GROMACS .gro file of C-alpha atoms in nm:
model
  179
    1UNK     CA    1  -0.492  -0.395  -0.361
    2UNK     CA    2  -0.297  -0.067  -0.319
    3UNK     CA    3  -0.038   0.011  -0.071
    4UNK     CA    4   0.120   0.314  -0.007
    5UNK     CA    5   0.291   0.514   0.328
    6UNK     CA    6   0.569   0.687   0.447
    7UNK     CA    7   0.955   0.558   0.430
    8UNK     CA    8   1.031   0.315   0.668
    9UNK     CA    9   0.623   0.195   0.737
   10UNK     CA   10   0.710  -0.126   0.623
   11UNK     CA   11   0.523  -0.200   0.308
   12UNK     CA   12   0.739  -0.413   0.160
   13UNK     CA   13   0.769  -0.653   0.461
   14UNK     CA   14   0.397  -0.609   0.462
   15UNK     CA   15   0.385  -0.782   0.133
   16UNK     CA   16   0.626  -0.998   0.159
   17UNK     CA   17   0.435  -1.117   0.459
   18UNK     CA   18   0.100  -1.125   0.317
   19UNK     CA   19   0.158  -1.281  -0.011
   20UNK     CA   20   0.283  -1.613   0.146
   21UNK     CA   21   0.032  -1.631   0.361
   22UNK     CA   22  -0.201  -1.606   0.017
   23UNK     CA   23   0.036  -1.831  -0.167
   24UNK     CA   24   0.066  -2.075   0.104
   25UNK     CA   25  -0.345  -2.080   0.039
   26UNK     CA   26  -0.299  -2.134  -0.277
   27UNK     CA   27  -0.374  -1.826  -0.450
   28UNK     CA   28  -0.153  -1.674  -0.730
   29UNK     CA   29   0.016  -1.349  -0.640
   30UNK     CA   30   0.134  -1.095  -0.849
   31UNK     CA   31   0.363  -0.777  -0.749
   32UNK     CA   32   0.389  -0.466  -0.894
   33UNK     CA   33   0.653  -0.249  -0.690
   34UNK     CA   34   0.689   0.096  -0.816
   35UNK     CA   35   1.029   0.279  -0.710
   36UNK     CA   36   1.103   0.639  -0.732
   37UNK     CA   37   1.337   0.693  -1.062
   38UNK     CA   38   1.668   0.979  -0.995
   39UNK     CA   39   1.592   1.303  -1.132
   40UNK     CA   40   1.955   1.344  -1.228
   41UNK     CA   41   2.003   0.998  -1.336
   42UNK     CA   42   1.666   0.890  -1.407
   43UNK     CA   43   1.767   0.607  -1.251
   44UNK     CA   44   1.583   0.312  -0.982
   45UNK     CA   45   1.735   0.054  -0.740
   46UNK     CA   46   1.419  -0.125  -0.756
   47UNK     CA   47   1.518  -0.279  -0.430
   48UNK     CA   48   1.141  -0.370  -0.330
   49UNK     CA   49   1.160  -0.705  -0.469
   50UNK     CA   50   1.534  -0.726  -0.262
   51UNK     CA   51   1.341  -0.699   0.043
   52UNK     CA   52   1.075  -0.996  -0.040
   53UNK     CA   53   1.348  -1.251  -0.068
   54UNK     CA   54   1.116  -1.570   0.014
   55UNK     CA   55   0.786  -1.438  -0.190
   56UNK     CA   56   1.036  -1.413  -0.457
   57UNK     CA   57   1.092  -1.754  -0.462
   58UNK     CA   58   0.769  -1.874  -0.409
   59UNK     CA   59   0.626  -2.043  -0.772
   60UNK     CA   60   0.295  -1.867  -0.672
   61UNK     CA   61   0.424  -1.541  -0.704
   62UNK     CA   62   0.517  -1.285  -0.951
   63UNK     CA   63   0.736  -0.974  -0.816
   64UNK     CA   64   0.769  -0.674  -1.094
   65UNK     CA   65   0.983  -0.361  -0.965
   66UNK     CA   66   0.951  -0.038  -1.177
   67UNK     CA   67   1.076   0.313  -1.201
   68UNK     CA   68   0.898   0.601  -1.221
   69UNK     CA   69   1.067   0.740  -1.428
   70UNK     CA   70   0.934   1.091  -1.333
   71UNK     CA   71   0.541   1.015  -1.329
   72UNK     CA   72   0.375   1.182  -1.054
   73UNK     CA   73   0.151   0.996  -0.826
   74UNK     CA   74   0.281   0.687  -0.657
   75UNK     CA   75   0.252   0.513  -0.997
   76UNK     CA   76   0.427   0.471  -1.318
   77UNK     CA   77   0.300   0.569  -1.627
   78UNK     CA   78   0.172   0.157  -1.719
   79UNK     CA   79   0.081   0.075  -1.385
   80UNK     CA   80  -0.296   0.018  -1.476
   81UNK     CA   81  -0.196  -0.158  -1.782
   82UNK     CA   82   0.011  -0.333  -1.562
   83UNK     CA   83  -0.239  -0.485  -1.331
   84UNK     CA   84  -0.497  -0.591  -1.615
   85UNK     CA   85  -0.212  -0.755  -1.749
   86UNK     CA   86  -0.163  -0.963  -1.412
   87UNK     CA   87  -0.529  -1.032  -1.382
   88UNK     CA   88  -0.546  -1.166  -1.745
   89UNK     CA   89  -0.242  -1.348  -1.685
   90UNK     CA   90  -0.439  -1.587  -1.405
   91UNK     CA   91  -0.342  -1.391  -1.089
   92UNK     CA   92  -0.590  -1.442  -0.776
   93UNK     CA   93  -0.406  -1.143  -0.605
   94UNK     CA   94  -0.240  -0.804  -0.739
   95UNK     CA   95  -0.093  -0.609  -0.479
   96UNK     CA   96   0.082  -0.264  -0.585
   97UNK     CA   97   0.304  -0.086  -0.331
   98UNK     CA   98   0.347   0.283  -0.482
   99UNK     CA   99   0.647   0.503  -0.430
  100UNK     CA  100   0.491   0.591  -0.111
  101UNK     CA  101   0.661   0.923   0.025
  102UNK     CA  102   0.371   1.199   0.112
  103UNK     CA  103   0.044   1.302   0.123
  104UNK     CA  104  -0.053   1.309  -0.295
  105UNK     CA  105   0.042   0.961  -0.368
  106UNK     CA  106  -0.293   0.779  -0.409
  107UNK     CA  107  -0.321   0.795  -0.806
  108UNK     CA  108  -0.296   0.383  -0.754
  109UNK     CA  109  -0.720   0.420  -0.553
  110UNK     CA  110  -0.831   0.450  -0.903
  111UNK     CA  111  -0.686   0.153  -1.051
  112UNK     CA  112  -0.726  -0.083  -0.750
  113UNK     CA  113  -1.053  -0.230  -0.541
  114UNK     CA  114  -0.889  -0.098  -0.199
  115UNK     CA  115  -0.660   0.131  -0.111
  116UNK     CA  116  -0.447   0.064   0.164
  117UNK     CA  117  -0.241   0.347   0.389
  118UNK     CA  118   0.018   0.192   0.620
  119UNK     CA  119   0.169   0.366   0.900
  120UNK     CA  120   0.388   0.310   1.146
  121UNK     CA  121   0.312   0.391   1.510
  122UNK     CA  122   0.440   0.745   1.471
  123UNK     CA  123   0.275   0.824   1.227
  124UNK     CA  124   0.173   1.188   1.345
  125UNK     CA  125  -0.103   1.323   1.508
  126UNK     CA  126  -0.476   1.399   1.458
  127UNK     CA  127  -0.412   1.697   1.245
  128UNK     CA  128  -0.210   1.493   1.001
  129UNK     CA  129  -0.465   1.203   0.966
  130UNK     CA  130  -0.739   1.512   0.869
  131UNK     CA  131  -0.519   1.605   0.625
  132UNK     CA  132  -0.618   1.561   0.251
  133UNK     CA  133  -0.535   1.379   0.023
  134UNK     CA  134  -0.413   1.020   0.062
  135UNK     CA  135  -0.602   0.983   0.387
  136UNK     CA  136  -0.914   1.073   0.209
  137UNK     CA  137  -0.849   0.818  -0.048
  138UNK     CA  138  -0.784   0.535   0.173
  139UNK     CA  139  -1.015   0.229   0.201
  140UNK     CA  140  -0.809   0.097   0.495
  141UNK     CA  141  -0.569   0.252   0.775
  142UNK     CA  142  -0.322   0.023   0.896
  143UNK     CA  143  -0.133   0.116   1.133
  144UNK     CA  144   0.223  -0.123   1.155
  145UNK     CA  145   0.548  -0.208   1.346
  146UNK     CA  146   0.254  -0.240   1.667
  147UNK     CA  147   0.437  -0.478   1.881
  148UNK     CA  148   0.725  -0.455   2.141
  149UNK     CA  149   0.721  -0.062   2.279
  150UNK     CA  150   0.563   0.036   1.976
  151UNK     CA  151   0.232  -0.122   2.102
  152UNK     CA  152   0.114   0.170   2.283
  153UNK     CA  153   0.221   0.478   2.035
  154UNK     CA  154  -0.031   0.248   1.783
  155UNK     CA  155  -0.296   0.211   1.957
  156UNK     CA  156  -0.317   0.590   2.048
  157UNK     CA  157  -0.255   0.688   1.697
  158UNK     CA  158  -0.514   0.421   1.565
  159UNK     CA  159  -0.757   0.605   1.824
  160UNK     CA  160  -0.626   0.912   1.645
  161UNK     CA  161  -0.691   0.809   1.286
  162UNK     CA  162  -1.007   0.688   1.366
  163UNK     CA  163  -1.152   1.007   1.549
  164UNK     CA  164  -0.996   1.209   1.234
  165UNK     CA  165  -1.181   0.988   0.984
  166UNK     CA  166  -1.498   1.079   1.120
  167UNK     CA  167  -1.442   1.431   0.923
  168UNK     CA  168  -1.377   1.294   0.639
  169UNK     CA  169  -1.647   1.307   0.354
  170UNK     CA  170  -1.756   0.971   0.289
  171UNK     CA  171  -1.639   0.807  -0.113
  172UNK     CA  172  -1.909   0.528  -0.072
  173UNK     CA  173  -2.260   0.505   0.020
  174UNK     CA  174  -2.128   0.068   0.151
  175UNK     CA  175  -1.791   0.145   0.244
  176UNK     CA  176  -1.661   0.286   0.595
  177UNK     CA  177  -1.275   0.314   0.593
  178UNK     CA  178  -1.155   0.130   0.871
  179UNK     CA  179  -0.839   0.146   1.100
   0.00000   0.00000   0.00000
């Protein structure tokens, strides 16, 4: 699975939340966090696996943070490599949350069986979700953070996304992107 979104939709969290629940049914979980590399520096804090304190623990799980180190897309340069390594190393589950900041992130659809957007309730309006790009790409919209006063500002923009998908050009002949 791919996951990418804005700053601050929670991916991370998202993760960290549902690779226990695939550990805890016994599934093997592997990680593949990609972090945006300085270009002064070149540089990472690869602070995804920071945030996933107790799915870093867990025996079930592998967590792998890596830089960009200035490749474009969302990715790194081995991500692919990356995953087929993780599925030939036993792993039930590879999830890989890309750098995540706009709307030309979505190299990781290619390499991955669904592609994931996750946004948070204010996550713009119509006119962003038709947009293309990474919301053409996506297999799934999910829209996060939809609890507490945040439940309404989801629900409209979920109503949003999905009236905007309807414009969309379909990738599959099986497949309907949901949100």
């Amino acid at each position: 699975l791919g996951l990418s979104g804005p700053p601050g939709a929670g991916k991370s969290t998202f993760i960290e939340c549902f690779g226990k629940m695939l550990t805890e049914r016994k599934y093997k979980v592997s990680v593949l966090a990609v972090d945006p590399s300085s270009s002064t520096s070149g540089g990472s804090l690869l602070g995804d696996k920071t945030r996933m304190t107790e799915l870093s623990r867990d025996m079930n799980a592998y967590i792998r943070p890596s830089p960009t180190r200035g490749t474009l897309g969302g990715v790194t340069r081995t991500t692919n490599e990356a995953v087929l390594l993780c599925e030939g190393g036993g792993y039930d589950v590879v999830l890989v949350e890309t750098v995540g900041v706009g709307q030309s992130e979505f190299a990781v659809a290619d390499m991955v069986d669904m592609f994931i957007l996750l946004l948070p309730p204010a996550g713009g309006d119509e006119l962003q979700g038709i947009k293309r790009g990474i919301i053409e790409m996506a297999d799934l919209v999910a829209i996060n953070k939809a609890d507490g006063d945040l439940v309404v500002p989801a629900r409209r923009i979920q109503a949003e996304y999905v009236s905007a998908m309807k414009l969309l050009r379909k990738r599959s002949k099986v497949w309907r992107p949901k949100v």
